[in-house]
Short mmCIF file of C-alpha atoms in Angstrom, two decimals:
data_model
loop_
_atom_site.label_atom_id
_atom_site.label_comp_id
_atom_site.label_asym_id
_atom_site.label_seq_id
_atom_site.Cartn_x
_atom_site.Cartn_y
_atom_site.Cartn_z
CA UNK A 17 0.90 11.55 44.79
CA UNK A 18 -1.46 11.40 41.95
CA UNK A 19 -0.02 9.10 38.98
CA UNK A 20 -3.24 8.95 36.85
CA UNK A 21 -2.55 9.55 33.51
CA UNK A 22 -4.39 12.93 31.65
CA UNK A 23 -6.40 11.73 28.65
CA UNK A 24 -6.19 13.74 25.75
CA UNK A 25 -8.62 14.99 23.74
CA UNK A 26 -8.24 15.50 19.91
CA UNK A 27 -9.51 18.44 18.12
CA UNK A 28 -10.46 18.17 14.11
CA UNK A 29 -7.95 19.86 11.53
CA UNK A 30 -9.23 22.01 9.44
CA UNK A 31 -8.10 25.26 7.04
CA UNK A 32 -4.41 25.02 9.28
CA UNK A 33 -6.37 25.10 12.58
CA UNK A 34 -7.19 22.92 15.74
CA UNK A 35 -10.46 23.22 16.48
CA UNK A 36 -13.32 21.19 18.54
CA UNK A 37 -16.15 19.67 16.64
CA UNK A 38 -19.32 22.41 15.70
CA UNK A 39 -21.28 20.35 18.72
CA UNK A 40 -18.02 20.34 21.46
CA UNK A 41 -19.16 16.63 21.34
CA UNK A 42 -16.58 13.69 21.62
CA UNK A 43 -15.95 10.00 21.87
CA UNK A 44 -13.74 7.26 23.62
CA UNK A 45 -10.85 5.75 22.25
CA UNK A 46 -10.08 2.38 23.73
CA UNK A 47 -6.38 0.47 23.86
CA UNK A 48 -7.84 -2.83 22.31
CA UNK A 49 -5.31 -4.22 25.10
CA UNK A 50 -7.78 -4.25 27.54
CA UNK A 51 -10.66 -2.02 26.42
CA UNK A 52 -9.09 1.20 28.74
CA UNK A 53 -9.43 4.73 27.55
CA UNK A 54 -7.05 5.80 25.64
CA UNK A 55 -7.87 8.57 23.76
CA UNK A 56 -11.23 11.24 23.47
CA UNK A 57 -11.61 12.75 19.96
CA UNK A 58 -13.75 14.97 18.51
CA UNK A 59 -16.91 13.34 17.66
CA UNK A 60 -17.78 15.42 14.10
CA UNK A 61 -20.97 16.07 12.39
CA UNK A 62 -21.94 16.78 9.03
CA UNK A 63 -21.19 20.85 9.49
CA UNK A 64 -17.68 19.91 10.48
CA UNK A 65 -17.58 17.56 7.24
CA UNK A 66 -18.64 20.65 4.86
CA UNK A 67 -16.28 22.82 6.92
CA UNK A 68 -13.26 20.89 5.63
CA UNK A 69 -14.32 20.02 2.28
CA UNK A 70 -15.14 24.18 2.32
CA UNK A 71 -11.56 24.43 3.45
CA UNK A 72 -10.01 22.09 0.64
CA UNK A 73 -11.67 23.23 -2.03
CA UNK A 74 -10.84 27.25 -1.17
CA UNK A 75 -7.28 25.91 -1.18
CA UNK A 76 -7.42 24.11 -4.01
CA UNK A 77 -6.87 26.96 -6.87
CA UNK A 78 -3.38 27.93 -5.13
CA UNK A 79 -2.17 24.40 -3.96
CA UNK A 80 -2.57 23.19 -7.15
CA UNK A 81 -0.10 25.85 -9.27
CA UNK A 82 2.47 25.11 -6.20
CA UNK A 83 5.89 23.96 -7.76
CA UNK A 84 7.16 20.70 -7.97
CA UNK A 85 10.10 21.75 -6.04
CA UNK A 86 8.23 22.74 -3.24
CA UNK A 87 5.79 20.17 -2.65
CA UNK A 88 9.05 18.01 -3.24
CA UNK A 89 10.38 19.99 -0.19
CA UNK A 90 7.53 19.77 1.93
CA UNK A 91 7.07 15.72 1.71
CA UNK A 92 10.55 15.14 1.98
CA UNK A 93 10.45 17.54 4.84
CA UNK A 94 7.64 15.06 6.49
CA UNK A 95 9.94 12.41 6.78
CA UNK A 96 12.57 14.33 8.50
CA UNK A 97 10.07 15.26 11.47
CA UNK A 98 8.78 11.71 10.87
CA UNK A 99 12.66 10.37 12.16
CA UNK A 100 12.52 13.08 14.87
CA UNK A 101 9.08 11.60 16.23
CA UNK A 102 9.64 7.74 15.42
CA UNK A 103 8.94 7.27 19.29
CA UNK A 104 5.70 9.37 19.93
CA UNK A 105 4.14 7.43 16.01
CA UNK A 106 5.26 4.11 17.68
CA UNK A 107 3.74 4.42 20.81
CA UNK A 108 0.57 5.40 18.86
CA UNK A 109 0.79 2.11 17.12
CA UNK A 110 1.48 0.44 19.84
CA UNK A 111 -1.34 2.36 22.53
CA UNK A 112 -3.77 2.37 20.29
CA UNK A 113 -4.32 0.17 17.96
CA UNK A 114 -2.40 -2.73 19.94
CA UNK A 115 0.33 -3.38 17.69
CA UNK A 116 3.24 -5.70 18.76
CA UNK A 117 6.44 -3.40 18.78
CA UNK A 118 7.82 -5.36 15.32
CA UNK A 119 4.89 -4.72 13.44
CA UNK A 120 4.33 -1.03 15.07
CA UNK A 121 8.52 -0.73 13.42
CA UNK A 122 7.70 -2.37 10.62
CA UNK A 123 4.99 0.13 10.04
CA UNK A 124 6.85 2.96 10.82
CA UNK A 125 9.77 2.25 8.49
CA UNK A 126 7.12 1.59 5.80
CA UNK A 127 5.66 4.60 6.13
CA UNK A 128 8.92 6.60 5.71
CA UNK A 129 9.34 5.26 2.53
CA UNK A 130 6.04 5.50 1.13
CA UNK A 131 6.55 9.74 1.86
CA UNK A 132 9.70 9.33 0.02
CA UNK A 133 8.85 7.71 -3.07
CA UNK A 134 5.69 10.50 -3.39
CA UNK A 135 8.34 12.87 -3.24
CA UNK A 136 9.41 11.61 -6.46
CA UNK A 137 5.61 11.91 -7.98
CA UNK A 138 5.63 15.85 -7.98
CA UNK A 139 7.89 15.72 -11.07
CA UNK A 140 6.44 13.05 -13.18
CA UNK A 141 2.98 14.62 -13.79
CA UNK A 142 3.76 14.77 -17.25
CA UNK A 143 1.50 14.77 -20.86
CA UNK A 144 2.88 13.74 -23.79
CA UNK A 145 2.95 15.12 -27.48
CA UNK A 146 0.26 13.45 -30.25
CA UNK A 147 0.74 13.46 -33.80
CA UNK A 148 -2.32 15.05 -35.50
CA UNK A 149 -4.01 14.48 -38.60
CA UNK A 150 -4.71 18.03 -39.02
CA UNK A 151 -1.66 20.04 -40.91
CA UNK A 152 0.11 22.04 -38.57
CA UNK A 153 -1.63 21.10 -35.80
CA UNK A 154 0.32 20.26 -32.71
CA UNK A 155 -1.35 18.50 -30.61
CA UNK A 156 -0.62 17.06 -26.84
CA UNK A 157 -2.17 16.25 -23.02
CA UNK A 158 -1.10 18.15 -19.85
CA UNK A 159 -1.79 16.19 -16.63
CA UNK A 160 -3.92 17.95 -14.14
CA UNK A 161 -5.22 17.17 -9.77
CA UNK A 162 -8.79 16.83 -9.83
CA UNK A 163 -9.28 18.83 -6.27
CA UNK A 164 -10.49 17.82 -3.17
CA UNK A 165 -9.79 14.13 -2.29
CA UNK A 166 -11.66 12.29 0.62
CA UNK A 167 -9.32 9.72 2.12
CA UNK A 168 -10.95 7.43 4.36
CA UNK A 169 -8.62 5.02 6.45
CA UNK A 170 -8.32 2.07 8.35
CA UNK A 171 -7.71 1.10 11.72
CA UNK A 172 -5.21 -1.87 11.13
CA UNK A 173 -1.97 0.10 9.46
CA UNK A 174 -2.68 3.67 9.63
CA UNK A 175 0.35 4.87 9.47
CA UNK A 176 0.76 3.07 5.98
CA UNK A 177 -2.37 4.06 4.80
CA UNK A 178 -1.79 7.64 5.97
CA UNK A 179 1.67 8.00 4.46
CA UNK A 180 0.83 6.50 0.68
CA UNK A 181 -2.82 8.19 0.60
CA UNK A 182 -2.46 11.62 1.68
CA UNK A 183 1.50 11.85 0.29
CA UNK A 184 0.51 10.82 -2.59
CA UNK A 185 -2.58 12.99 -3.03
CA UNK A 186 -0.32 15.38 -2.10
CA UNK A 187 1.99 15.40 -4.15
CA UNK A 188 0.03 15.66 -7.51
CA UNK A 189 -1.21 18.89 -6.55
CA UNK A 190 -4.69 18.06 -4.78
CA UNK A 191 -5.79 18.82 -1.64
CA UNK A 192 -7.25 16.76 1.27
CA UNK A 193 -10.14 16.26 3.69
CA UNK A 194 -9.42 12.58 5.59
CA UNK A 195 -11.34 10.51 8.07
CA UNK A 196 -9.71 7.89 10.20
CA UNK A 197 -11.27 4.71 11.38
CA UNK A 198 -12.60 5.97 14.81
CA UNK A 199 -10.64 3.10 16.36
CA UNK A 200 -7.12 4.79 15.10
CA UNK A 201 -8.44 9.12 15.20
CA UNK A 202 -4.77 9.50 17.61
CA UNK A 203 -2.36 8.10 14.79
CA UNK A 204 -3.65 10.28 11.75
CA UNK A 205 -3.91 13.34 14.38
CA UNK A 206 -0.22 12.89 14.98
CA UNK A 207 0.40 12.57 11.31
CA UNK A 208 -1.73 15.95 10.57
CA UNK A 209 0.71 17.87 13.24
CA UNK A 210 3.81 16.38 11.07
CA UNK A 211 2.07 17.43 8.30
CA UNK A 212 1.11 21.01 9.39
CA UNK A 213 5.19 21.53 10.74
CA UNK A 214 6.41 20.24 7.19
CA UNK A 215 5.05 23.58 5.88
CA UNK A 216 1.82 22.75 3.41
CA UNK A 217 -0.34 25.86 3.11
CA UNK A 218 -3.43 25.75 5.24
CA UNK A 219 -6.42 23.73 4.06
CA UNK A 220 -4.00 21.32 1.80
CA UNK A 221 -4.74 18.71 4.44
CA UNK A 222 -7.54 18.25 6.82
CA UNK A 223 -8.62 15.91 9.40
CA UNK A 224 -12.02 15.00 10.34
CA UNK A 225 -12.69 12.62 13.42
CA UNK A 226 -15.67 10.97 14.20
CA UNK A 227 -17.91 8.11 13.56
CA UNK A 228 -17.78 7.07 9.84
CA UNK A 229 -21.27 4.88 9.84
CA UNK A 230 -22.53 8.91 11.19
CA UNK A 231 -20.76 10.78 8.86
CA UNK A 232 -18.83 9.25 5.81
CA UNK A 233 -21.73 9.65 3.92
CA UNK A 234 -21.34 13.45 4.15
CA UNK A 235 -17.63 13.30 2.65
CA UNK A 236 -18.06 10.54 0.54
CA UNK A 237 -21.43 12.17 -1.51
CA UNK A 238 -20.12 15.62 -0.90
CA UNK A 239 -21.05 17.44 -4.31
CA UNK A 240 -17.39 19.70 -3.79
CA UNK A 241 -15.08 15.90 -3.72
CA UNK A 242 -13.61 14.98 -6.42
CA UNK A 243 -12.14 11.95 -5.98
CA UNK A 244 -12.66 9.07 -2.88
CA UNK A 245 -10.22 6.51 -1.67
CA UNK A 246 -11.40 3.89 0.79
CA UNK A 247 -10.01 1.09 2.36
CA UNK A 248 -12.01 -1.37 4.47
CA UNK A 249 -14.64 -3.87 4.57
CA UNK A 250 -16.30 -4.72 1.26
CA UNK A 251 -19.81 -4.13 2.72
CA UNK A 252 -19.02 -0.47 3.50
CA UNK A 253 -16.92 -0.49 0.01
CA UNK A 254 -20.09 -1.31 -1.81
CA UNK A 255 -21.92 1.18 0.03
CA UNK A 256 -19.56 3.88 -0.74
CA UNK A 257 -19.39 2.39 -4.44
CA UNK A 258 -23.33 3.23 -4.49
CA UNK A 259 -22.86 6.42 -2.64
CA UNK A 260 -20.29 8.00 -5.19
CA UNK A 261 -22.08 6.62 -8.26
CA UNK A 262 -24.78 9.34 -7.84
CA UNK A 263 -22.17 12.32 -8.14
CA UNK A 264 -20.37 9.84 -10.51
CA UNK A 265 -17.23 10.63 -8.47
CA UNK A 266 -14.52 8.50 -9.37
CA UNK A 267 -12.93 6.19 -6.31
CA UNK A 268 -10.59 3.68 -5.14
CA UNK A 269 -11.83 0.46 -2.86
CA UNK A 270 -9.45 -1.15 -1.06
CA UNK A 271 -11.64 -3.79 0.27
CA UNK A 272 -11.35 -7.00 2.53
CA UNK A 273 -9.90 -10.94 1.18
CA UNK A 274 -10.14 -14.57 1.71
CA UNK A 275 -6.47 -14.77 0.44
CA UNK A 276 -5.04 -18.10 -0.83
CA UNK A 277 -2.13 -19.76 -0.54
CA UNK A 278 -1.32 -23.02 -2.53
CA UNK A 279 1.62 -25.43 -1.50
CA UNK A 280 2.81 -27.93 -3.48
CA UNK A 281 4.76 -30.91 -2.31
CA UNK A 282 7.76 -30.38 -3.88
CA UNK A 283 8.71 -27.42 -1.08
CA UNK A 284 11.14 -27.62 1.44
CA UNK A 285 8.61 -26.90 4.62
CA UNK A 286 11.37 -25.95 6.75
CA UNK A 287 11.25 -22.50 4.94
CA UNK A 288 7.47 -22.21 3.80
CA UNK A 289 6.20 -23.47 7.41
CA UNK A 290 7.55 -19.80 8.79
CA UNK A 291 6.13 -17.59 6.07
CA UNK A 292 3.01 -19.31 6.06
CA UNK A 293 2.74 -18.42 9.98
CA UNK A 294 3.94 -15.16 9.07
CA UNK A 295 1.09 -14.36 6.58
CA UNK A 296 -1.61 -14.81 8.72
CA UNK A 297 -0.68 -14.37 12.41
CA UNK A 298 1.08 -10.88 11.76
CA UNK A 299 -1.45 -8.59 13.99
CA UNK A 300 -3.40 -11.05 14.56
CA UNK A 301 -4.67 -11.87 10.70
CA UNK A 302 -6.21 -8.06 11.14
CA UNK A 303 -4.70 -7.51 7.64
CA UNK A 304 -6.92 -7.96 4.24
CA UNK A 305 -3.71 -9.64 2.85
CA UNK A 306 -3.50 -12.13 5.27
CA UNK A 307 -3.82 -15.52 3.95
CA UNK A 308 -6.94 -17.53 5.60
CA UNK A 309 -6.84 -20.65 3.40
CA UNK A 310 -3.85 -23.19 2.87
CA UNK A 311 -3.99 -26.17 0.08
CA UNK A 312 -1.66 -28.25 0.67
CA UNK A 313 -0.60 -31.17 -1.37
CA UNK A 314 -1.61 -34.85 0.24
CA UNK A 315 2.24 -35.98 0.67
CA UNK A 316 3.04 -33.22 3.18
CA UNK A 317 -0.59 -32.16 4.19
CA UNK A 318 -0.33 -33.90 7.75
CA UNK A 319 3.14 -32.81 8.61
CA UNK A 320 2.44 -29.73 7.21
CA UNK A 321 -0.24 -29.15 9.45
CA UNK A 322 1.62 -30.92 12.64
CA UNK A 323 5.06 -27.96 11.81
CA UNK A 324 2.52 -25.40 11.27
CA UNK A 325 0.96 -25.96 14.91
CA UNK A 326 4.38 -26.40 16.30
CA UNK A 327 4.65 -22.66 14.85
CA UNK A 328 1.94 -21.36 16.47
CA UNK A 329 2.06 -22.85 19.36
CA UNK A 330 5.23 -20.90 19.76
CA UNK A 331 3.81 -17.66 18.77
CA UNK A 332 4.41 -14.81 21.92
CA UNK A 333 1.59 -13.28 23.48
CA UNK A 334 3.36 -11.24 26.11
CA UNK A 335 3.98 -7.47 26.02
CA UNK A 336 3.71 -5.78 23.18
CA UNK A 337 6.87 -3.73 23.29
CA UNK A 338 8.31 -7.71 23.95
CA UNK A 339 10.16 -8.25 20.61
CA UNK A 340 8.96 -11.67 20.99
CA UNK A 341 5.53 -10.78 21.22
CA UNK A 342 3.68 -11.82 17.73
CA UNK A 343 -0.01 -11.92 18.47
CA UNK A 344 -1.59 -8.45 19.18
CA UNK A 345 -5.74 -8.03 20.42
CA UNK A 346 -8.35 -7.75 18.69
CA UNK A 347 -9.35 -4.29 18.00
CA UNK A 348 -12.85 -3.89 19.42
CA UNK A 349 -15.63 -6.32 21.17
CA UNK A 350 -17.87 -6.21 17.73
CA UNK A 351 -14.68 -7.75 16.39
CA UNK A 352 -13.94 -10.43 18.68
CA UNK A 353 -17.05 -11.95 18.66
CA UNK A 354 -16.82 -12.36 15.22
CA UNK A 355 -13.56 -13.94 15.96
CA UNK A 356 -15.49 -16.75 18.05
CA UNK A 357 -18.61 -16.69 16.00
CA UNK A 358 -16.48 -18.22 12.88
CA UNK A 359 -14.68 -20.39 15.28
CA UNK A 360 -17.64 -21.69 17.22
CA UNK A 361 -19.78 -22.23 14.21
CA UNK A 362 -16.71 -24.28 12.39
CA UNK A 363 -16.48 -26.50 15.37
CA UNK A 364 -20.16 -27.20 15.57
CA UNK A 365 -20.77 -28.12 11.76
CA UNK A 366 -17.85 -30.57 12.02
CA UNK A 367 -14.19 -28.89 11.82
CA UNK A 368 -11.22 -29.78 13.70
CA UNK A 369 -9.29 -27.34 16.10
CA UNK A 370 -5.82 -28.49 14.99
CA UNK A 371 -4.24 -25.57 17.09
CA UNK A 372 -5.61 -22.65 19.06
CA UNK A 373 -8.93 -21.55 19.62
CA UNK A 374 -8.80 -20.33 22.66
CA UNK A 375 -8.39 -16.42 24.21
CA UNK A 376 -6.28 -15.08 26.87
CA UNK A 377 -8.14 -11.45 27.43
CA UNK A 378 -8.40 -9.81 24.30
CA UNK A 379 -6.08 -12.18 22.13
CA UNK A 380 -7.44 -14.96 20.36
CA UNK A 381 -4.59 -17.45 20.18
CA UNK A 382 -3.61 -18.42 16.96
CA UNK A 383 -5.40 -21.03 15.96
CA UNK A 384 -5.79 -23.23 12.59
CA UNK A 385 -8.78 -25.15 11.64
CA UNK A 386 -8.74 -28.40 9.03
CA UNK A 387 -11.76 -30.55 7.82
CA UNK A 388 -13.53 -27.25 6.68
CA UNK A 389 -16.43 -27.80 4.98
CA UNK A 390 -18.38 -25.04 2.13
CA UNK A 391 -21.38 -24.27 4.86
CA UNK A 392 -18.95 -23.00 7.57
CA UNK A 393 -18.92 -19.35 7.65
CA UNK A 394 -14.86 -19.45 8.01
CA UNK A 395 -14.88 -21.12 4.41
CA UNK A 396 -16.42 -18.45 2.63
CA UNK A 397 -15.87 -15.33 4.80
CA UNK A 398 -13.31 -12.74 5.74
CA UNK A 399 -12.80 -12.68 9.66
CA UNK A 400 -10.39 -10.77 10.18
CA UNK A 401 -8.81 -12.84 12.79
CA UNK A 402 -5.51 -14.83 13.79
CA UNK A 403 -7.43 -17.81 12.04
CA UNK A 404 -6.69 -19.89 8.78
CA UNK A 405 -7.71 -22.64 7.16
CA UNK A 406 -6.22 -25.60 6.01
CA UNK A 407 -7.33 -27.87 3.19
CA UNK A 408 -5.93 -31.26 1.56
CA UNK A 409 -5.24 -31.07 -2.52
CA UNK A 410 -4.82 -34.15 -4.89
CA UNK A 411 -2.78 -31.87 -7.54
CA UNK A 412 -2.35 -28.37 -8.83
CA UNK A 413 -4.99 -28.04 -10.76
CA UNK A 414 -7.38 -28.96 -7.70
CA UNK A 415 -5.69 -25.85 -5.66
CA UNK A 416 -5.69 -23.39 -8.26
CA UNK A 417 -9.61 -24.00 -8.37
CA UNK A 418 -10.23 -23.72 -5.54
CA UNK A 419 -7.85 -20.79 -5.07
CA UNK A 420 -10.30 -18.96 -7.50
CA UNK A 421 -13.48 -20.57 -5.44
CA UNK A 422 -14.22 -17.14 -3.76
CA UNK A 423 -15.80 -13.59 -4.51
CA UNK A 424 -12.75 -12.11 -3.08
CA UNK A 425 -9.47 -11.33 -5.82
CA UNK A 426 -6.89 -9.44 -3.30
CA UNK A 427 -3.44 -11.57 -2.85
CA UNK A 428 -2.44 -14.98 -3.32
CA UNK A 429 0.40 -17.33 -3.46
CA UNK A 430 1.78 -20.81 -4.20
CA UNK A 431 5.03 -22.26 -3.40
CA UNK A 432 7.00 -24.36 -5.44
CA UNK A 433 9.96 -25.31 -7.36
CA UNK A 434 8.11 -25.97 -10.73
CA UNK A 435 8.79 -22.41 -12.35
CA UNK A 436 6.04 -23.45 -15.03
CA UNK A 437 3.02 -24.22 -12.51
CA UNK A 438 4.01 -21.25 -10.50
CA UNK A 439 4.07 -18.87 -13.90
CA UNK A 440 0.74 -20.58 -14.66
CA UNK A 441 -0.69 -19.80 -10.75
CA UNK A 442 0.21 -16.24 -11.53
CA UNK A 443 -1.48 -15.76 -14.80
CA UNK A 444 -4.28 -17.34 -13.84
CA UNK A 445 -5.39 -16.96 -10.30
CA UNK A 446 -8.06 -14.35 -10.01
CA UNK A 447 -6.57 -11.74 -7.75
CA UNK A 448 -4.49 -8.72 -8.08
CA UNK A 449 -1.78 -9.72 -6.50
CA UNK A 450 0.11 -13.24 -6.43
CA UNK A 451 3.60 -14.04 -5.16
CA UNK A 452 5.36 -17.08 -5.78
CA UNK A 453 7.16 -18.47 -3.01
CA UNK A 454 6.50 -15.51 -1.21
CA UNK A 455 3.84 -14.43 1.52
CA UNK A 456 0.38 -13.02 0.77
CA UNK A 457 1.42 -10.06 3.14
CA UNK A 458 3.67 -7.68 0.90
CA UNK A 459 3.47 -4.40 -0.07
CA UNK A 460 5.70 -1.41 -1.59
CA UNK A 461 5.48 2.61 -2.35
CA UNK A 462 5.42 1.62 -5.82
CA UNK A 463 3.50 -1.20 -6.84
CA UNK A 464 -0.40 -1.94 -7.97
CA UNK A 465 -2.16 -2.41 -4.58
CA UNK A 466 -5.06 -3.78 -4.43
CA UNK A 467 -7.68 -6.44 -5.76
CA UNK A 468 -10.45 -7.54 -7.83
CA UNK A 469 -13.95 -8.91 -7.19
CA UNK A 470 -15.34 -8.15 -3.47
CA UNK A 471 -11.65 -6.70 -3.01
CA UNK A 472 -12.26 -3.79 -4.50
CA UNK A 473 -11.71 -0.96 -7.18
CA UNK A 474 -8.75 0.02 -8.65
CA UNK A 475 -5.29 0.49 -7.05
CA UNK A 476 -2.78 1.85 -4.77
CA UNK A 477 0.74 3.32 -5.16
CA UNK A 478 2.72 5.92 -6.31
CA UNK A 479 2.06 5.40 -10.49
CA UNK A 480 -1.61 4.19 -9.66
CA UNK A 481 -2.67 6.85 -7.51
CA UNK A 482 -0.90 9.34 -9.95
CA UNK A 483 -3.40 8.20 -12.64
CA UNK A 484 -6.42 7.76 -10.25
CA UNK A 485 -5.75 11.13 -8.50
CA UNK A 486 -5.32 13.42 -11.79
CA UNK A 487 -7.14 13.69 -15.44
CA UNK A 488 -5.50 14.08 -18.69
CA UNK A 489 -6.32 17.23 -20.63
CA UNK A 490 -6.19 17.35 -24.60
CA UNK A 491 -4.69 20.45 -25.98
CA UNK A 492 -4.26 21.49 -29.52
CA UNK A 493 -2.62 24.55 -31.20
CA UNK A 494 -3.50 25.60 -34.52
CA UNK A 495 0.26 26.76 -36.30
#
């Protein structure tokens, strides 16, 4: 009896129809889990890139005069077929991308509401009426889609990214040519067929696999794209940045973070010690949001580090579809090492391992690091890792400083029961998001997402992406 499993192999969407890169050519998809193969995809070129913005852009003049009551139809229709295949998109989350089954739910029920609050977009593209100088002149704007928008996503929380982006985009009347992080190609191929059976006209949405360091430049400079959205590293955001700048096609960076989190001593740490673990150990600190540096107030610093390691040491590592399980792998072998190369180089210059450090296969345990000193690479840098920081304060002031001590401006928070030093945290900490007594890891359909600095351009969500994604038109009438 032969029990080997058949390995799929993904074909690009494009103009309503599956087909195999121009070349036939295609790469492996590993379950971070233990590096097997998990997936082949169509490894794209730059014809296959030109083929789909081709596609979009031919769609474009009819997708865009679609009614409101129909794209209305078709994104609400996406989350219906989303319910029906809740089990196939968790597996995915779960296979590969090694997501612990809470966060892979999580994720999922996310994602359902992000399609349904887009729903809601198609009917507020609205102008508005101007009074004019000019006698009997009326005078007004009409919103309008721009056209083809690249969408280029992330391994870490596809399905999120997926959902807001492309619904979104969607839903104020543009159409769509995306590229997935080759580490999650099986996720936003799953997505596409959901998509496709919801009823959009062919060439509304298309898929692209591949290698983005190969190709993104293709989409991303394409003369016939209107509009970019990108979330990742900052490095590639800059690049991108630079790339778009020449066509002077406008974008949205949703870029990496060296979030902080300021506790003051007044807290109860029975209830902050459990979000704090929370905000950087979910999937393994492979989030931008998670927070990677604690300042702590002297009076509870040392117990607050001794709970906080009692947390973690209690963190599962099991089986991922083990509710228990917390800590999921690291995504690829690149990414591990730079897992050990911030831990090894803290260690060497000086820092203490309070908790962690060490691996068990593929998982870094979770691991928190004190005595950090400014020529550590942890201090300064993201590393995207189940690792945080943890630094001593004197006062307030001294954390919000050196909260703001970083290039990054992506989420913070500070908890406390001092409602005027928490107000004055949020007005002046220098990132785009900050929640008081609250993780750094939060998001909604509807909110500003996203960060300043090294953490990007502009931001996500359903009124943000409205405005990013469409251009106001002035129109006059002489009466």
């Amino acid at each position: 009896m032969n029990n080997k499993k058949e390995i799929r192999t993904l074909q690009n969407f494009i103009g309503g129809k599956w087909i195999n890169a121009e070349t036939n050519a295609t790469f492996d998809d590993l379950n971070p889990l233990d590096d097997s193969l998990y997936i082949r995809a169509a490894k794209s070129s730059a014809n296959d890139i030109h083929k789909a913005v081709a596609a979009a852009k031919a769609t474009f003049p009819i997708y865009r005069n679609t009614l409101p009551k129909d794209r209305e139809r078709w994104l609400l229709r996406i989350a219906e077929i989303m319910e029906a295949r809740k089990a196939d998109l968790v597996d995915c989350l779960i296979d590969e991308i090694g997501s612990p089954v809470q966060k892979a739910l999580f994720e999922y029920d996310k994602g359902l509401t992000m399609v349904r609050a887009a729903a809601g977009l198609c009917r507020y593209m609205r102008g508005e009426t101007i009074p004019s100088d000019a006698p009997g002149k009326f005078s007004m704007t009409i919103r309008e889609p721009l056209g083809v928008v690249a969408i280029i996503t992330p391994f870490n929380v596809p399905l999120i990214k997926n959902t807001r982006l492309v619904s979104n985009a969607l839903a104020v009347g543009n159409t769509i040519v995306q590229l997935p992080s080759e580490m999650a190609p099986h996720l936003t191929v799953l997505f596409a067929e959901i998509v496709n059976e919801a009823g959009f006209m062919p060439g509304a949405y298309n898929v692209v696999t591949g290698n983005g360091h190969e190709i993104g430049d293709y989409l991303t400079g394409h003369k016939d794209v209107s509009f970019v959205s990108f979330t990742g590293s900052s490095v590639v955001g800059q690049h991108i940045n630079e790339v778009c700048a020449k066509n002077k096609t406008p974008n949205t960076l949703e870029l990496g973070g060296k979030n902080p989190t300021v506790i003051l001593a007044d807290v109860d740490l029975a209830q902050v010690v459990p979000l704090a673990a929370r905000s950087i150990f979910m999937y393994a600190g492979q989030a931008c949001i998670g927070s990677s540096r604690f300042y702590v107030e002297r009076p509870i610093y040392n117990e607050f580090v001794k709970r906080f390691s009692m947390v973690a040491s209690k963190l599962g590592m099991g089986d991922l579809r083990d509710p228990n399980t917390v800590i999921a792998p690291i995504i690829s072998e690149r990414q591990r090492a730079r897992v050990k190369d911030h831990i090894s180089d803290a260690v060497a210059k000086g820092a203490t391992v309070a908790f962690g450090g060490g691996w068990v296969g593929n998982r870094c345990q979770p691991t928190l690091l004190t005595d950090v000193k400014e020529d550590m690479t942890v201090c300064k840098t993201e590393t995207f890792g189940p690792i945080t920081s943890i630094y001593p304060i004197d006062s307030y002031e001294e954390g919000l400083a050196k909260a703001n001590d970083t290039e990054y401006g992506l989420s913070s928070a500070i908890f406390t029961k001092d409602i005027d030093r928490a107000f004055h945290f949020a007005r002046n900490i220098g990132a785009g998001m900050c929640h008081i007594n609250g993780m750094t890891i939060h998001d909604e359909a509807h909110v500003p997402f996203g960060g300043n600095g090294e953490s990007g351009v502009g931001r996500e969500g359903t009124d943000a992406d409205m405005e990013a994604m469409t251009e106001l038109k002035w129109v006059t009438v002489q009466l």
